[in-house]
Short mmCIF file of C-alpha atoms in Angstrom, two decimals:
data_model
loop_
_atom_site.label_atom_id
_atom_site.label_comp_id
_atom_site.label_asym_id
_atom_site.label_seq_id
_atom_site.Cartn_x
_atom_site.Cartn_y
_atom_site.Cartn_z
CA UNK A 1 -24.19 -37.06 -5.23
CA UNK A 2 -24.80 -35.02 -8.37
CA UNK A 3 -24.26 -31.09 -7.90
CA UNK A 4 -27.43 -29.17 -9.10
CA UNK A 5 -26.22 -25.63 -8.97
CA UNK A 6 -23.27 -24.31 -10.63
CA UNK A 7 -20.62 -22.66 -8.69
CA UNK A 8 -19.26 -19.39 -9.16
CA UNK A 9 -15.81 -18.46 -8.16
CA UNK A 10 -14.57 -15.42 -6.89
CA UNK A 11 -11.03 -15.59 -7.92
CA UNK A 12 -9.21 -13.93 -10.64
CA UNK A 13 -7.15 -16.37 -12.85
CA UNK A 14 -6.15 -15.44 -15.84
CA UNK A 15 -9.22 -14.48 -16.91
CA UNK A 16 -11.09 -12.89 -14.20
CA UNK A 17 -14.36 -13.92 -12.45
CA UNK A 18 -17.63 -12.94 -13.38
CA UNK A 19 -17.98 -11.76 -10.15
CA UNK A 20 -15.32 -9.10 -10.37
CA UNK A 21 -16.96 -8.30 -13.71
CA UNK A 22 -19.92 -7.62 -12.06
CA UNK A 23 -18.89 -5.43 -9.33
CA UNK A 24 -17.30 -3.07 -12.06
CA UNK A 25 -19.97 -3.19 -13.88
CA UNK A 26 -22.49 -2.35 -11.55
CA UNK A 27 -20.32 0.30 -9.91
CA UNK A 28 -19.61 1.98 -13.37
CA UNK A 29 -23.85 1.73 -14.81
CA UNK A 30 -24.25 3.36 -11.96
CA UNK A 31 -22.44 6.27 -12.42
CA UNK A 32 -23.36 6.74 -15.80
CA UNK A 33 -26.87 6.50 -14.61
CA UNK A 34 -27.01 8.18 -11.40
CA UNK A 35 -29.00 4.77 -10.18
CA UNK A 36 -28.12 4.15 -6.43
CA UNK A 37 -29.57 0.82 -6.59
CA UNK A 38 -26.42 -0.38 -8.64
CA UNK A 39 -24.00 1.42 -5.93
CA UNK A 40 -26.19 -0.71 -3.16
CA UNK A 41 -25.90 -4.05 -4.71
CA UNK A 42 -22.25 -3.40 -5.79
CA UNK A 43 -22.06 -3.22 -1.88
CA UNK A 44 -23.60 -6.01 -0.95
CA UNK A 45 -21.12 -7.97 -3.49
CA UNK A 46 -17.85 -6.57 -1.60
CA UNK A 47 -19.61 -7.37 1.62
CA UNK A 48 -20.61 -11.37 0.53
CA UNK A 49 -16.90 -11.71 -0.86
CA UNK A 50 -14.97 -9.73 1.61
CA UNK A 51 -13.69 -12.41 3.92
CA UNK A 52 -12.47 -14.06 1.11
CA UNK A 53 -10.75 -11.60 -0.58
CA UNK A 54 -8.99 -10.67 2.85
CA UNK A 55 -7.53 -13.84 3.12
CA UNK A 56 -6.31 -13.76 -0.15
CA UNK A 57 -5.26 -10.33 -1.74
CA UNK A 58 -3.71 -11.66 -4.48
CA UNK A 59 -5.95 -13.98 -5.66
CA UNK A 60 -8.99 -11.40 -6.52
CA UNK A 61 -6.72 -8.79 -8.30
CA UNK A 62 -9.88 -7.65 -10.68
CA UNK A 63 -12.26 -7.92 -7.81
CA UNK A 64 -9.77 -5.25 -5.95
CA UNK A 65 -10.02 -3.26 -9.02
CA UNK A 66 -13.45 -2.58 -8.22
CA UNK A 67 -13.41 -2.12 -4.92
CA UNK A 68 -10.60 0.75 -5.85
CA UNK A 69 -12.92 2.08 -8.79
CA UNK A 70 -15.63 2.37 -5.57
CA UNK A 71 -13.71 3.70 -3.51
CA UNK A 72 -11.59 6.28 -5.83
CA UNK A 73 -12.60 10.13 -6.65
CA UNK A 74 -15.34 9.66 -8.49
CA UNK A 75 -15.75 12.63 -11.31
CA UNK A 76 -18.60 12.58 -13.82
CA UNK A 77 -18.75 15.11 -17.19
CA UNK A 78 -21.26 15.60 -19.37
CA UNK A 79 -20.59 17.71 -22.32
CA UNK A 80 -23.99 19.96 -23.59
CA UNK A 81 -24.34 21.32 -27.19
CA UNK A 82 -26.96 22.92 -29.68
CA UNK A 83 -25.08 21.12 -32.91
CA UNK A 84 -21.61 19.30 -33.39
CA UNK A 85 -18.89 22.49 -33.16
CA UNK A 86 -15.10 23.00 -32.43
CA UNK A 87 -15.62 23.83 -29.12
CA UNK A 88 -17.77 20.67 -28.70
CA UNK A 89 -15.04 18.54 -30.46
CA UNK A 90 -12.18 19.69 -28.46
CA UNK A 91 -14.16 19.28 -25.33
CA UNK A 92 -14.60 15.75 -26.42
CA UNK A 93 -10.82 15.08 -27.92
CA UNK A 94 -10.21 16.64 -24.32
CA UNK A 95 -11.77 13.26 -22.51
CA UNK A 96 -10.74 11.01 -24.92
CA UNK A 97 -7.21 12.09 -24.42
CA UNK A 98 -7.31 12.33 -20.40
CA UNK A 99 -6.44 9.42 -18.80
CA UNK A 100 -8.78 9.07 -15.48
CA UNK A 101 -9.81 5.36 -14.76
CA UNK A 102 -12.66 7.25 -12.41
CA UNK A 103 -14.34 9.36 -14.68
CA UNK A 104 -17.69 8.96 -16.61
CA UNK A 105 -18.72 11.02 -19.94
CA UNK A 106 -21.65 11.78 -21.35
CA UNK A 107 -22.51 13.90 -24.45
CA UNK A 108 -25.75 15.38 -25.18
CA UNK A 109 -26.95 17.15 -27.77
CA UNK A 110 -29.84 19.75 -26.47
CA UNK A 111 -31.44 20.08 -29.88
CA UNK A 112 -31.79 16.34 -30.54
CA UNK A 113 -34.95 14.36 -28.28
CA UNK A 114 -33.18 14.32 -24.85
CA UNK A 115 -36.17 11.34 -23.88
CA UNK A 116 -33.53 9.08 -24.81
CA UNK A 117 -30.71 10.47 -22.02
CA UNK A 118 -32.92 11.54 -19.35
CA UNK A 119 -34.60 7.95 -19.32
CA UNK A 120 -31.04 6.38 -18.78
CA UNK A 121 -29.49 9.42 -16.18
CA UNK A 122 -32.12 11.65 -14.89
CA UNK A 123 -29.22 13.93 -13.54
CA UNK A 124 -28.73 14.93 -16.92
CA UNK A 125 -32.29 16.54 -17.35
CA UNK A 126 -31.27 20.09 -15.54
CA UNK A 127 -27.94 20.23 -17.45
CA UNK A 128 -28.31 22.67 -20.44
CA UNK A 129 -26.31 24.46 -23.20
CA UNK A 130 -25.60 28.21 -21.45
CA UNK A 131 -26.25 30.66 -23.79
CA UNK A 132 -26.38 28.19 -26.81
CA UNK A 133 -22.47 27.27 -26.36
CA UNK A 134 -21.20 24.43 -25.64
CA UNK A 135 -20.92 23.80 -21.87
CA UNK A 136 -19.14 21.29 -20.09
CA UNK A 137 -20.59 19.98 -16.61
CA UNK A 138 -17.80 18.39 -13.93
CA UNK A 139 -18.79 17.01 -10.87
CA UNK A 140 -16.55 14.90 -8.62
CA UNK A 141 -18.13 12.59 -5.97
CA UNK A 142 -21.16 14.15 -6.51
CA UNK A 143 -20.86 17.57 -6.17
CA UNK A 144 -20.65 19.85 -9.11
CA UNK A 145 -18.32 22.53 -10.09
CA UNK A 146 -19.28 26.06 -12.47
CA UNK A 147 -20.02 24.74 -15.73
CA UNK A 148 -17.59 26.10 -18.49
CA UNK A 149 -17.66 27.01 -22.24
CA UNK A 150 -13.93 26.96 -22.73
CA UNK A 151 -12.90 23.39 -23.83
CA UNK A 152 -9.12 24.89 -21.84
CA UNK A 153 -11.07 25.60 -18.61
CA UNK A 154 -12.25 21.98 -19.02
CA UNK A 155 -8.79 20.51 -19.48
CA UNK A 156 -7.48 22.58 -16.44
CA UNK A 157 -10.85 21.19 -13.81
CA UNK A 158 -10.98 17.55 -15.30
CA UNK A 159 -6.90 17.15 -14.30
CA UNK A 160 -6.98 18.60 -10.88
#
């Protein structure tokens, strides 16, 4: 008997599967994007794989990864400016710096086409520069704090 299809594994050798790949993947697109559709099929992929996974903890270490990055506190910034200043570059040597294996970033700069970033997260449409400054946006699992101009105010939200 010849074998048609190619099988895909589930566990994590030393290099892990493409379906633990995947399931980060999906999970993290969609937070950048906002698109529920990769949340729901990110779901679906725990829910094929997680009687194996039970059986075997150890064996899907990356896969568990994701499931932690899904269920973790989720917290999304996106940093707004009018032009490149050094309250938009300590905002952004702010994130870089941070450490938070659950948080997204996005930059956008409100006096370049924002076409480009609203076609790939909508969310991002409403977010503006306040008072042409530079104005951080933080949102954990969905929910949105104040914005804030002060790149310190930033550093204080993003760590608690």
């Amino acid at each position: 008997d010849v074998l048609l299809v190619r099988q895909k594994e589930i566990y994590d050798g030393a290099i892990p599967s493409g379906n633990s790949i995947a399931l980060y993947n999906l999970l993290r697109l969609g937070r950048l994007t906002g698109n529920t559709d990769l949340d729901a099929q990110a779901k679906k992929l725990v829910q094929v794989f997680s009687n194996a996974v039970m059986e075997l903890p150890s064996g899907y270490t990356q896969f568990l990864n994701g499931v932690d990055y899904a269920l973790g506190a989720f917290r999304a910034v996106v940093v707004v400016c009018d032009h490149a200043s050094g309250t938009t570059q300590n905002m952004l040597d702010i994130l870089r710096r941070e450490y938070n294996p659950y948080m997204v970033a996005l930059f956008k700069d409100s006096s370049a086409t924002p076409d480009e970033l609203n076609a790939l997260a909508p969310f991002t449409a409403e977010y503006n520069a306040i008072d042409n400054r530079t104005t951080a946006y933080v949102c954990r699992n969905f929910r949105c704090e104040q914005p804030t101009d002060d790149a310190q105010q930033l550093q204080k939200v993003i760590r608690q």
